[in-house]
XYZ file of C-alpha atoms in Angstrom:
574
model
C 95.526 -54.380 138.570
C 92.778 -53.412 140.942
C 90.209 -56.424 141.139
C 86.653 -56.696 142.929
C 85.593 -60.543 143.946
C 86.857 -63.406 146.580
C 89.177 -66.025 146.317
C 87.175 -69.938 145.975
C 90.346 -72.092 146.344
C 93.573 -71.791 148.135
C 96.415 -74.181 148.435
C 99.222 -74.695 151.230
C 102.655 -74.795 151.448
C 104.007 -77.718 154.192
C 104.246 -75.464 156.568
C 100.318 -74.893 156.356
C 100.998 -71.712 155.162
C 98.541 -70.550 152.223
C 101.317 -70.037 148.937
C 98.665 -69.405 146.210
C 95.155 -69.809 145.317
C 92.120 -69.001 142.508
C 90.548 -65.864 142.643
C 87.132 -65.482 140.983
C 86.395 -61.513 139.135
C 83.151 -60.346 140.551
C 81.907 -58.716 137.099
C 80.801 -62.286 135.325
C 81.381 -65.064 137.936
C 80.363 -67.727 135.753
C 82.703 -67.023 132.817
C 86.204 -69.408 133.310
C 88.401 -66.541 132.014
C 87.738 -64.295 134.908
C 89.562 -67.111 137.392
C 93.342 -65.979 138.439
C 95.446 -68.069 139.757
C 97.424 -65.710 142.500
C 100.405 -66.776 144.076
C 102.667 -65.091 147.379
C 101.831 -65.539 150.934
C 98.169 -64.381 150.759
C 96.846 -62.399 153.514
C 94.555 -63.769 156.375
C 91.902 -64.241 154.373
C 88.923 -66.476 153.567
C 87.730 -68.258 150.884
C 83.824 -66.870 149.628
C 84.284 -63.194 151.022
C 84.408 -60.297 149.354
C 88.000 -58.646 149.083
C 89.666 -55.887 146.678
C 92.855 -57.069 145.626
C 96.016 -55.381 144.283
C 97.393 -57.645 141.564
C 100.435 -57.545 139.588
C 101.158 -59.205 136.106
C 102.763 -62.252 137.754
C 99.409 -62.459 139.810
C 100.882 -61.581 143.262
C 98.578 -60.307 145.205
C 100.085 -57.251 146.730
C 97.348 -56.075 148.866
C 93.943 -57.062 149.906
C 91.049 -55.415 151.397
C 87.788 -57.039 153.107
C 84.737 -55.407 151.148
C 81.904 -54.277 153.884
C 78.946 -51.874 153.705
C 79.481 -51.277 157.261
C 80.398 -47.223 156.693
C 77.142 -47.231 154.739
C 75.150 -49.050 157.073
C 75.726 -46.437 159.787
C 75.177 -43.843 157.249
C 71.375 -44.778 156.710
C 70.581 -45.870 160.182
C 71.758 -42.723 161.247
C 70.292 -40.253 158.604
C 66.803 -42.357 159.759
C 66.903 -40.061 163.310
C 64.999 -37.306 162.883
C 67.407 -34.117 162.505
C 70.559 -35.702 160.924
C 71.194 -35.128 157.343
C 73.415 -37.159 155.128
C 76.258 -34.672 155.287
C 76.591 -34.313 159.372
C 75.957 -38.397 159.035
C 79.056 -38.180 156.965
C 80.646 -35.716 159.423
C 80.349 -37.844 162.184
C 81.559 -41.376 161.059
C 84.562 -39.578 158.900
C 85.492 -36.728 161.198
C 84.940 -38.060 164.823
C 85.099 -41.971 164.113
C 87.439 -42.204 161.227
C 85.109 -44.567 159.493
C 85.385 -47.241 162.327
C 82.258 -47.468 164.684
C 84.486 -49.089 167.288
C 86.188 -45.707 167.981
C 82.666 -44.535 169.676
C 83.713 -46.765 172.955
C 86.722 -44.063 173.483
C 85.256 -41.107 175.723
C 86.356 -38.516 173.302
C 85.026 -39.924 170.477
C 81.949 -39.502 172.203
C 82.368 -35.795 172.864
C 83.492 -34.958 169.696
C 80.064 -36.364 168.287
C 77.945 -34.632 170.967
C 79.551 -31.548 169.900
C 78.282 -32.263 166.287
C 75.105 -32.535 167.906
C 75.039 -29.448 169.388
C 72.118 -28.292 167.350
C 69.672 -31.094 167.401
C 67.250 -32.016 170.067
C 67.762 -33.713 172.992
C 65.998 -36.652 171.508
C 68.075 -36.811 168.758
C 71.223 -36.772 170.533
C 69.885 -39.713 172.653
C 68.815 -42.074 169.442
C 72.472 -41.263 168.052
C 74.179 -41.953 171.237
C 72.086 -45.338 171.778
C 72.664 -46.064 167.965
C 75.977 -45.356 167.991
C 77.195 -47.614 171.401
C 74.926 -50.377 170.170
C 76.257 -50.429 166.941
C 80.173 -50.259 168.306
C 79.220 -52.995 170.666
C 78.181 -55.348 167.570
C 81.208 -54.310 165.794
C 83.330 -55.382 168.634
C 82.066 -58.582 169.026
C 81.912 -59.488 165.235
C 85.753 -58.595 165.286
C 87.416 -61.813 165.276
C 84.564 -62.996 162.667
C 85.008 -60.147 160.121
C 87.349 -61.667 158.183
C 84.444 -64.377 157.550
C 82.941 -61.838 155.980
C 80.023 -60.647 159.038
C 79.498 -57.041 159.746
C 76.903 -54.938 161.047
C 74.798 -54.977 158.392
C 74.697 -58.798 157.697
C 73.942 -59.448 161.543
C 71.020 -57.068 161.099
C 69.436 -59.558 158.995
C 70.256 -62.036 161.515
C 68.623 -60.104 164.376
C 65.203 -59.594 162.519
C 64.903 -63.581 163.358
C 66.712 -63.927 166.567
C 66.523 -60.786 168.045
C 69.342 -60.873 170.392
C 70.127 -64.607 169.939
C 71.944 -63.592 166.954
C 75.291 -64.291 168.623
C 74.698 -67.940 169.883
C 72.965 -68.735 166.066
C 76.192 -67.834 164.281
C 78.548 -69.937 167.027
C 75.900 -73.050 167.199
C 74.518 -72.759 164.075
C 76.719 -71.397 161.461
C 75.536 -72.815 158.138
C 71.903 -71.046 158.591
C 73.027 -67.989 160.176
C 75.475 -67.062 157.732
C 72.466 -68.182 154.727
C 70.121 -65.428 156.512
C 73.251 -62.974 156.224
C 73.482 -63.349 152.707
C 77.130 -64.793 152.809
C 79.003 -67.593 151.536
C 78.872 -71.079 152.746
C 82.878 -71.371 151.718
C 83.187 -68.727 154.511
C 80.733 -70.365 156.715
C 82.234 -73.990 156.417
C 85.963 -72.156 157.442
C 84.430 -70.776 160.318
C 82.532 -74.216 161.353
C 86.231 -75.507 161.112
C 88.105 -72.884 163.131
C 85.082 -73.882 165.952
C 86.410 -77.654 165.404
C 83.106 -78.751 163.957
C 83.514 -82.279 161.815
C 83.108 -82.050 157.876
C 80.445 -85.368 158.408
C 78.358 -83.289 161.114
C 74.720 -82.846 160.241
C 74.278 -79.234 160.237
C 77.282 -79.041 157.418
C 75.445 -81.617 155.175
C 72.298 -79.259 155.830
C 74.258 -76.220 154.847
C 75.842 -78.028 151.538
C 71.686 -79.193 150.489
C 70.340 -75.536 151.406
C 73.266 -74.147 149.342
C 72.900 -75.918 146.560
C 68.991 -75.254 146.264
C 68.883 -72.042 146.993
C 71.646 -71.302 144.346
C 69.371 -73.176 141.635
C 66.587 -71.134 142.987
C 68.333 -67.813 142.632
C 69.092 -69.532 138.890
C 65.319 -69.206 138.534
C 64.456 -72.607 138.633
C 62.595 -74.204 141.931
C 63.310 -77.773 141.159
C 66.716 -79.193 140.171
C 67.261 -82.940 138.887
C 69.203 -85.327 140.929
C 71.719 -85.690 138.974
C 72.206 -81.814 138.492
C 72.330 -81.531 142.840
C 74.468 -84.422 143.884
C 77.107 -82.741 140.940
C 76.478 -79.941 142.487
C 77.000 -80.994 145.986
C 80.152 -82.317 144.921
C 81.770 -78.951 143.472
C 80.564 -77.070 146.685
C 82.705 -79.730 148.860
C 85.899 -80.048 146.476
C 86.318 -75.712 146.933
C 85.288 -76.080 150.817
C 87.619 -75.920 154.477
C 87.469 -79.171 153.821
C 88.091 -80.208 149.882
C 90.029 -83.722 150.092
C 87.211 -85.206 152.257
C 84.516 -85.973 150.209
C 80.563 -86.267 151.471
C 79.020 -89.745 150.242
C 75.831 -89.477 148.416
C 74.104 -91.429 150.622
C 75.045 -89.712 153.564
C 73.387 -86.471 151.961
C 70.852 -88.386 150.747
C 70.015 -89.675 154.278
C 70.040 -86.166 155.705
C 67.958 -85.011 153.052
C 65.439 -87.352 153.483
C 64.867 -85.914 156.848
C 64.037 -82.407 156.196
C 60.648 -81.817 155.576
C 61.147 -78.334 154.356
C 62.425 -80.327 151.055
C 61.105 -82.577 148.729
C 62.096 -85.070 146.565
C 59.523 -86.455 143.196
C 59.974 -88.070 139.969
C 64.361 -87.675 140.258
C 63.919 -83.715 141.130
C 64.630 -82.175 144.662
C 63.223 -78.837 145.535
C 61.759 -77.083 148.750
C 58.254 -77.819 149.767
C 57.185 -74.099 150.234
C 57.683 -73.164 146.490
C 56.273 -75.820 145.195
C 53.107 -75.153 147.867
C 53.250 -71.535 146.020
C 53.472 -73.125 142.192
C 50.542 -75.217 142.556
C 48.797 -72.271 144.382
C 49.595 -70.202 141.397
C 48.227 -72.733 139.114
C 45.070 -73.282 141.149
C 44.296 -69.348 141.286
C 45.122 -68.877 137.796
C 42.653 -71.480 136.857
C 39.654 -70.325 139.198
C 40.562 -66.411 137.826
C 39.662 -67.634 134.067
C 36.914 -69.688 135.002
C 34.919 -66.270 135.484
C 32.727 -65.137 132.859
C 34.178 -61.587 132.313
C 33.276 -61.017 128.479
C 32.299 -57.131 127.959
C 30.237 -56.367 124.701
C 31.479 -52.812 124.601
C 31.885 -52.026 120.855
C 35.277 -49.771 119.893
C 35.606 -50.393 115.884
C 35.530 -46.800 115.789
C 38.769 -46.437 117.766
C 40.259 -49.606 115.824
C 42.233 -47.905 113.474
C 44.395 -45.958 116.362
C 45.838 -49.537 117.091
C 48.083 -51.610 115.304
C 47.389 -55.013 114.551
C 48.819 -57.066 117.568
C 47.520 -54.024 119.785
C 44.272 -55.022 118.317
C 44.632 -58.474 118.932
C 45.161 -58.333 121.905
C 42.109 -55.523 122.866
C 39.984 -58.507 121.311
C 41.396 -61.099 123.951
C 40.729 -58.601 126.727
C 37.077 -58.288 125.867
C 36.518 -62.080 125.976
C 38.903 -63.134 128.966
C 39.902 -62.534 132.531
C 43.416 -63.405 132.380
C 45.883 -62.004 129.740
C 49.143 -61.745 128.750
C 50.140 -58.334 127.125
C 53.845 -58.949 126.075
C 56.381 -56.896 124.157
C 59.527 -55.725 124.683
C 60.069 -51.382 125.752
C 58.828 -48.923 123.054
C 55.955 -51.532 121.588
C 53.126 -50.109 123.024
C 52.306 -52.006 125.829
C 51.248 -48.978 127.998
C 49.051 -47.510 125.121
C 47.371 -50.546 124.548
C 46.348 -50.950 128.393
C 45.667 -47.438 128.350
C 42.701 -48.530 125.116
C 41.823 -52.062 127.469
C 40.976 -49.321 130.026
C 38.781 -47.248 128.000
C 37.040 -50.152 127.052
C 36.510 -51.294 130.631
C 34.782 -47.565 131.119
C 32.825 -47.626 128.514
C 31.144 -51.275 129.553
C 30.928 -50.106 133.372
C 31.349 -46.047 133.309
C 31.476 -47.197 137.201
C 34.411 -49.526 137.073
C 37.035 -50.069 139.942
C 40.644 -49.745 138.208
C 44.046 -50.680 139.735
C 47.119 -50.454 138.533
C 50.639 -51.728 140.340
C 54.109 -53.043 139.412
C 56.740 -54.336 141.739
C 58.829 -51.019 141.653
C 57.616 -47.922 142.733
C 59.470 -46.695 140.033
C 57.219 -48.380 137.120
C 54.305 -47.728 138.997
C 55.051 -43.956 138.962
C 55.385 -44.336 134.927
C 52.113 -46.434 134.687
C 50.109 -43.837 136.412
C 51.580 -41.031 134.118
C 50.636 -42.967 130.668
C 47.257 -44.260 131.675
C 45.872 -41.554 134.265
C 44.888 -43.873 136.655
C 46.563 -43.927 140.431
C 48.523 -46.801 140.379
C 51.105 -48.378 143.436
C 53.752 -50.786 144.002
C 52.407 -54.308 144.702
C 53.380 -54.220 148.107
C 51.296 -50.866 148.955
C 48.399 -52.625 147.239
C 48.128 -55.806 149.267
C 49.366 -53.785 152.372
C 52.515 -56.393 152.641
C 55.384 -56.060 154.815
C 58.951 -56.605 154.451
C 60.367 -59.571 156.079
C 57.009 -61.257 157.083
C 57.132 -64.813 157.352
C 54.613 -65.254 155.115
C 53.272 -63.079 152.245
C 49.096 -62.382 152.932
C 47.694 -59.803 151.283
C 44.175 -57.949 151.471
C 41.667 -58.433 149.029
C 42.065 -56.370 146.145
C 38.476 -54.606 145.409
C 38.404 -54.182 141.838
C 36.532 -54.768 138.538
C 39.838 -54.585 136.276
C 43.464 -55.023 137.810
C 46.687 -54.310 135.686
C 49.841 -55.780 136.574
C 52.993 -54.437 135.005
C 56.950 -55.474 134.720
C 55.577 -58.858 135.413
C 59.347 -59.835 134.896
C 60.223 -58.390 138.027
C 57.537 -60.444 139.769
C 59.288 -63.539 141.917
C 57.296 -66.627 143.306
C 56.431 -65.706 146.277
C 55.004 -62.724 145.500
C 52.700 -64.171 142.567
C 51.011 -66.638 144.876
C 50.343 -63.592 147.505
C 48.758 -60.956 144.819
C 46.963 -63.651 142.934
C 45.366 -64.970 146.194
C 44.101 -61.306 147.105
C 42.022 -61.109 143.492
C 38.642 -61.984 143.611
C 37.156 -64.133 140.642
C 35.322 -61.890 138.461
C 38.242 -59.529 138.302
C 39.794 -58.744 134.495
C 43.499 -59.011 134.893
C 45.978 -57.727 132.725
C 49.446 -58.819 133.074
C 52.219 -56.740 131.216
C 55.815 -57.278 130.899
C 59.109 -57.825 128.723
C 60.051 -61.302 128.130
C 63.936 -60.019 127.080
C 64.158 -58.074 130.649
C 66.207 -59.343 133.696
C 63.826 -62.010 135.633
C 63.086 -61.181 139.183
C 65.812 -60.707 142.237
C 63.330 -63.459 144.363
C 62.856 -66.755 143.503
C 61.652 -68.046 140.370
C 60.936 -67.015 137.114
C 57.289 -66.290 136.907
C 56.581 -64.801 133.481
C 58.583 -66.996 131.772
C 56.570 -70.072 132.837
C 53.593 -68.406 132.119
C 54.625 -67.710 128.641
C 55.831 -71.436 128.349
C 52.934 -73.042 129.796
C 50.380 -71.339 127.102
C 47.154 -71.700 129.404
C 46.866 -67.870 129.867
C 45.862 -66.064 126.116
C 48.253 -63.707 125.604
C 49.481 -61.558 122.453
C 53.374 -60.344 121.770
C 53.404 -56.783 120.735
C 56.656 -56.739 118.199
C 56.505 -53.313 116.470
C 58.869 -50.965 118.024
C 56.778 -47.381 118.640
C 59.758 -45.068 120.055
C 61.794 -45.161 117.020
C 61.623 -44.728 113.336
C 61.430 -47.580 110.982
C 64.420 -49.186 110.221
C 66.452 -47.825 112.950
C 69.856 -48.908 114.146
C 68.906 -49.108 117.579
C 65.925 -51.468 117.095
C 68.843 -53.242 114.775
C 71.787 -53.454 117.550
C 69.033 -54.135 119.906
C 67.471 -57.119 118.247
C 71.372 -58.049 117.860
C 72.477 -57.827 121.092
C 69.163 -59.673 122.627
C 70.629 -62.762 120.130
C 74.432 -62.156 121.714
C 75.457 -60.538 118.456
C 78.321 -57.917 119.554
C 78.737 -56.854 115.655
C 76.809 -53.758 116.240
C 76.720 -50.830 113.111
C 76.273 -47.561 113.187
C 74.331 -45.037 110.984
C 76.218 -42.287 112.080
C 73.122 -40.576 113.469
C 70.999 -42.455 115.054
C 73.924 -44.730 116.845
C 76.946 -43.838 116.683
C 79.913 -46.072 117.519
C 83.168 -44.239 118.589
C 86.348 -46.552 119.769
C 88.831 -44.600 121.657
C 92.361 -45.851 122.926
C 92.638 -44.359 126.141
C 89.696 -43.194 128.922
C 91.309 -39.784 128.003
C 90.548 -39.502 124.531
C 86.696 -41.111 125.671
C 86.569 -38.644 127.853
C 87.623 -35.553 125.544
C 85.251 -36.889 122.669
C 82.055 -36.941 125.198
C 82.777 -33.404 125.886
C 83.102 -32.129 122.484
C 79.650 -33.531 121.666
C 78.201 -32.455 125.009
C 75.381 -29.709 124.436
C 73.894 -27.707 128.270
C 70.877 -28.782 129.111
C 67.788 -30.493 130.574
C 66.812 -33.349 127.947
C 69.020 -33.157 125.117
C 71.505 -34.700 126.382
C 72.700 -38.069 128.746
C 75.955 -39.549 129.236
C 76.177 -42.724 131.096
C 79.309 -44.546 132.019
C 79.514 -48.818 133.270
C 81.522 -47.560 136.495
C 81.557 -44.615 139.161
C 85.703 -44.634 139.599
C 88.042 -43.759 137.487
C 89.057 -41.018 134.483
C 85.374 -42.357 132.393
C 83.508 -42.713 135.656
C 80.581 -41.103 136.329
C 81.968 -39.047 139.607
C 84.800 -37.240 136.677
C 82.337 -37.180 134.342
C 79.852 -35.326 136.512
C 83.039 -32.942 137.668
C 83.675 -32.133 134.506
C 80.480 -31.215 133.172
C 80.450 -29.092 136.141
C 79.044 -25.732 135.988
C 81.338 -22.551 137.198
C 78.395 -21.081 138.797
C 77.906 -21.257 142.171
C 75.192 -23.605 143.129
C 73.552 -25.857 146.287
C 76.028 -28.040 148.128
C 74.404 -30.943 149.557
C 75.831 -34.568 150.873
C 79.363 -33.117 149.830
C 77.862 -32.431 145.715
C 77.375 -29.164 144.332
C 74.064 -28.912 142.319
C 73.398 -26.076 140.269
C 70.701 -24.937 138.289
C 69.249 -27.309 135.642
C 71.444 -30.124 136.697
C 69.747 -33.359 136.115
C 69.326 -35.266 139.949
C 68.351 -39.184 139.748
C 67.077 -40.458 143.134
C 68.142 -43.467 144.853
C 65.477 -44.558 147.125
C 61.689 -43.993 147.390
C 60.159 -41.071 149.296
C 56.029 -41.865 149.154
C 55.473 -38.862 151.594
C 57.037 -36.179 148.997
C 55.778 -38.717 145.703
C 59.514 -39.339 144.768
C 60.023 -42.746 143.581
C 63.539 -44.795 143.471
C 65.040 -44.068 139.559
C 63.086 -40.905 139.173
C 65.042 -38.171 137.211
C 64.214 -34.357 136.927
């Protein structure tokens, strides 16, 4: 068996040599029946990193493999220079450097590349040469530390904030550096140990307190009870370098109590800088509903083109400057903004509209229902990425629209609602039922539970006929009911034995063309991947090869990153 995760516990024989340990599944981390226990001499490798593991049914790991981005990495900073296209990108890391940047220091190596190059400019040789050697001279430092899961990606994280200090921040200050690198502190606290650091030193009990509330913010919550941390605390140090020496509460309690990027109030512990952006949420909310907004626009005649919640909710908008416009996909939500807008016209003909979301993606789908231009949040308050501090520029507008407010973390809340001045009708839209946001916090939920902001649920599904069994198995599955049924047309349940038989069945039902028909598949490898899928719906014609993929006419194409020059947005299909 061919597993993705890390291993979070190992154990040693007396001879120090690791016999066995726990290996954690990647796919649902917090579910116990995904932990192994593996046995054999394990590999060199390190709890909290990333590994692919060969696994037999006795659970010896047969082989192991350290997971890194590294070959991807290159790939983008590379395709970034002017001239070089994904496939001589590929060309050059697989053909001249065998996937391994180091392999640029040898002299033919180097040659080899320039002769790739042999088209381009002369400036464009010069940015890949100068990428290239400083990217092999990372590699080769990071060497003996790659099995602590750093590569060149995760130290270019680090060197947005240390520039190049990055080196001496990961040797004299592990615990943060590896934080900003997005990797484990199990890997961190085996590295602080190979560089004979003490389990009681300072910086560790920092790292376990950091840990432990940045994984309760990631959770979605910015507070955690003290009873909840110091249990915490103590699972972090039992699968650490260092498990049978525990950490007194008091001694983490003592460092604690000298940070003053954290706070502790009323038995919770949380970090002063999101709880500075809560109560400036709570402040701008406030002063945004104070403003007398009401619009006396009449539109009974258009009533009866709205259901009833839709209605309700048009009703709220007239009177108030902050609302809530909830529902889950397919109730109308869109439509409904697209009637709060009309009735914003037709009180100020005039009016300044904006629309944005936090994906370029849902902004691209907003513009198309309404008709207005709308933008990502970011474009709007002119933000930029890794900024110390999110400030945004005022948003001029009479009416402002907000959508996927589930996508919407802390952070960037407090920034957007700072940048609207009072006076401004706000809309904000979202799904209650979808994922909550990748940063910090979980914004629309609190609204929703703190009931100061009217708002209306829209619960009649639009996109489907009444009674459907996909509103049915939806409504199921959004309780954790796996019972699903089927109709046999409008879903359709079909349990096959083997990926084979999966795989023949999708191609007997399979009809050519543009929007008929979709097959999606939960992994890219493998016989009911998407990458065999894909080959086998293949066309014989001869077609465009590009980034080693032939496309051919009427193929369906999904984009995977945002192009605002050419108006292609991340998730767009065509």
């Amino acid at each position: 068996m061919y597993a993705r995760g890390k291993i979070i516990r190992i154990y040693r024989n007396r001879k120090g040599e690791i016999t066995s340990g726990i290996f954690l599944t990647e796919s649902t981390q917090e579910d116990a029946s995904t932990k192994l226990r593996v046995k054999g001499v394990l590999p060199d490798i390190v709890p909290g990193v990333h590994i692919w593991a060969d696994i037999d049914d006795d659970g010896n790991i047969k082989k192991t493999k350290l997971l890194s981005n590294d070959v991807f990495y290159i790939k983008e900073r590379l395709t970034k220079i002017k001239g070089i296209s994904g496939k001589k990108a590929d060309r050059i890391i697989n053909e001249c450097l065998k996937g391994e940047v180091k392999n640029y220091k040898k002299e033919e190596k180097k040659e080899e590349v320039l002769g790739l190059l042999k088209s381009n400019t002369k400036a464009a040789k010069e940015t890949v040469k100068n990428t290239l050697a400083e990217l092999a001279e990372i590699d080769d430092w990071i060497c003996p530390y790659k099995k602590y899961g750093v590569s060149c990606e995760s130290v270019e994280k680090l060197r947005i904030s240390y520039s190049d200090n990055w080196r001496e921040k990961i040797l004299k200050d592990t615990y943060t550096a590896f934080m900003l690198m997005g990797l484990d502190f199990v890997a961190a606290d085996y590295l602080f140990k190979g560089l004979h650091g003490s389990f009681l030193d300072e910086k560790r009990i920092k790292g376990i307190i950091h840990t432990v509330l940045h994984e309760n913010e990631d959770k979605g919550s910015t507070a955690i009870d003290e009873k909840t941390f110091y249990s915490n605390c103590e699972w972090i140090v039992k699968n650490s370098a260092w498990p049978r020496s525990p950490v007194s509460p008091y001694i983490i309690l003592a460092v604690l109590s000298q940070l003053q990027t954290v706070y502790t109030e009323d038995g919770y512990f949380g970090y002063v800088k999101t709880a500075n952006y809560e109560k400036s949420i709570a402040w701008n909310v406030r002063r945004l509903m104070d403003a007398d907004t009401e619009i006396s626009a009449d539109f009974t005649k258009e009533e009866e083109k709205f259901n009833k919640c839709q209605r309700e909710f048009l009703h709220l908008f007239k009177k108030n400057s902050l609302t809530l416009l909830l529902g889950r996909g397919g109730t109308g939500k869109t439509y409904t903004i697209s009637g709060a807008i009309k009735l914003m016209k037709k009180e100020k003909p005039d009016a300044v509209i904006k629309l944005c979301a936090p994906t370029a993606r849902a902004a691209g789908v907003l513009k198309e229902a309404s008709g207005e231009m709308s933008s990502t949040i970011h474009v709007l308050l002119g933000l930029k990425p890794y900024g110390d501090e999110l400030v945004g520029n005022e948003i001029q507008a009479d009416m402002l629209v907000v959508d996927e407010m589930s996508m919407v973390d802390t952070e960037l809340f407090c920034a957007l609602l700072k940048s609207i001045k009072a006076g401004t009708k706000v809309i904000l839209a979202g799904d209650p039922n979808q994922l909550e946001s990748v940063g910090h916090g979980s914004v629309l939920r609190d609204l929703i539970e703190a009931q100061v902001i009217p708002s209306v649920e829209l619960k009649q599904i639009m996109r489907q006929a009444a009674g459907s069994k996909i509103i049915k198995n939806c409504e199921k599955i959004l309780k954790g009911d796996a019972n699903l049924d089927s109709d046999g047309k409008t879903f359709i349940i079909r349990r096959t034995i083997t990926p084979e038989e999966m795989v023949m069945y999708l191609k007997s039902e399979y009809t050519p063309g543009l929007d008929n028909c979709q097959a999606i598949s939960i992994t890219k490898k493998g016989k009911a991947g998407t990458i065999a899928i894909n080959k086998m719906f293949e066309k014989e014609e001869s077609g465009l090869i590009a980034h080693g993929e032939k496309f051919c006419k009427d193929d369906k194409v999904v984009f995977t990153r945002n192009n605002y020059d050419d108006g292609y947005c991340n998730g767009d299909t065509g």
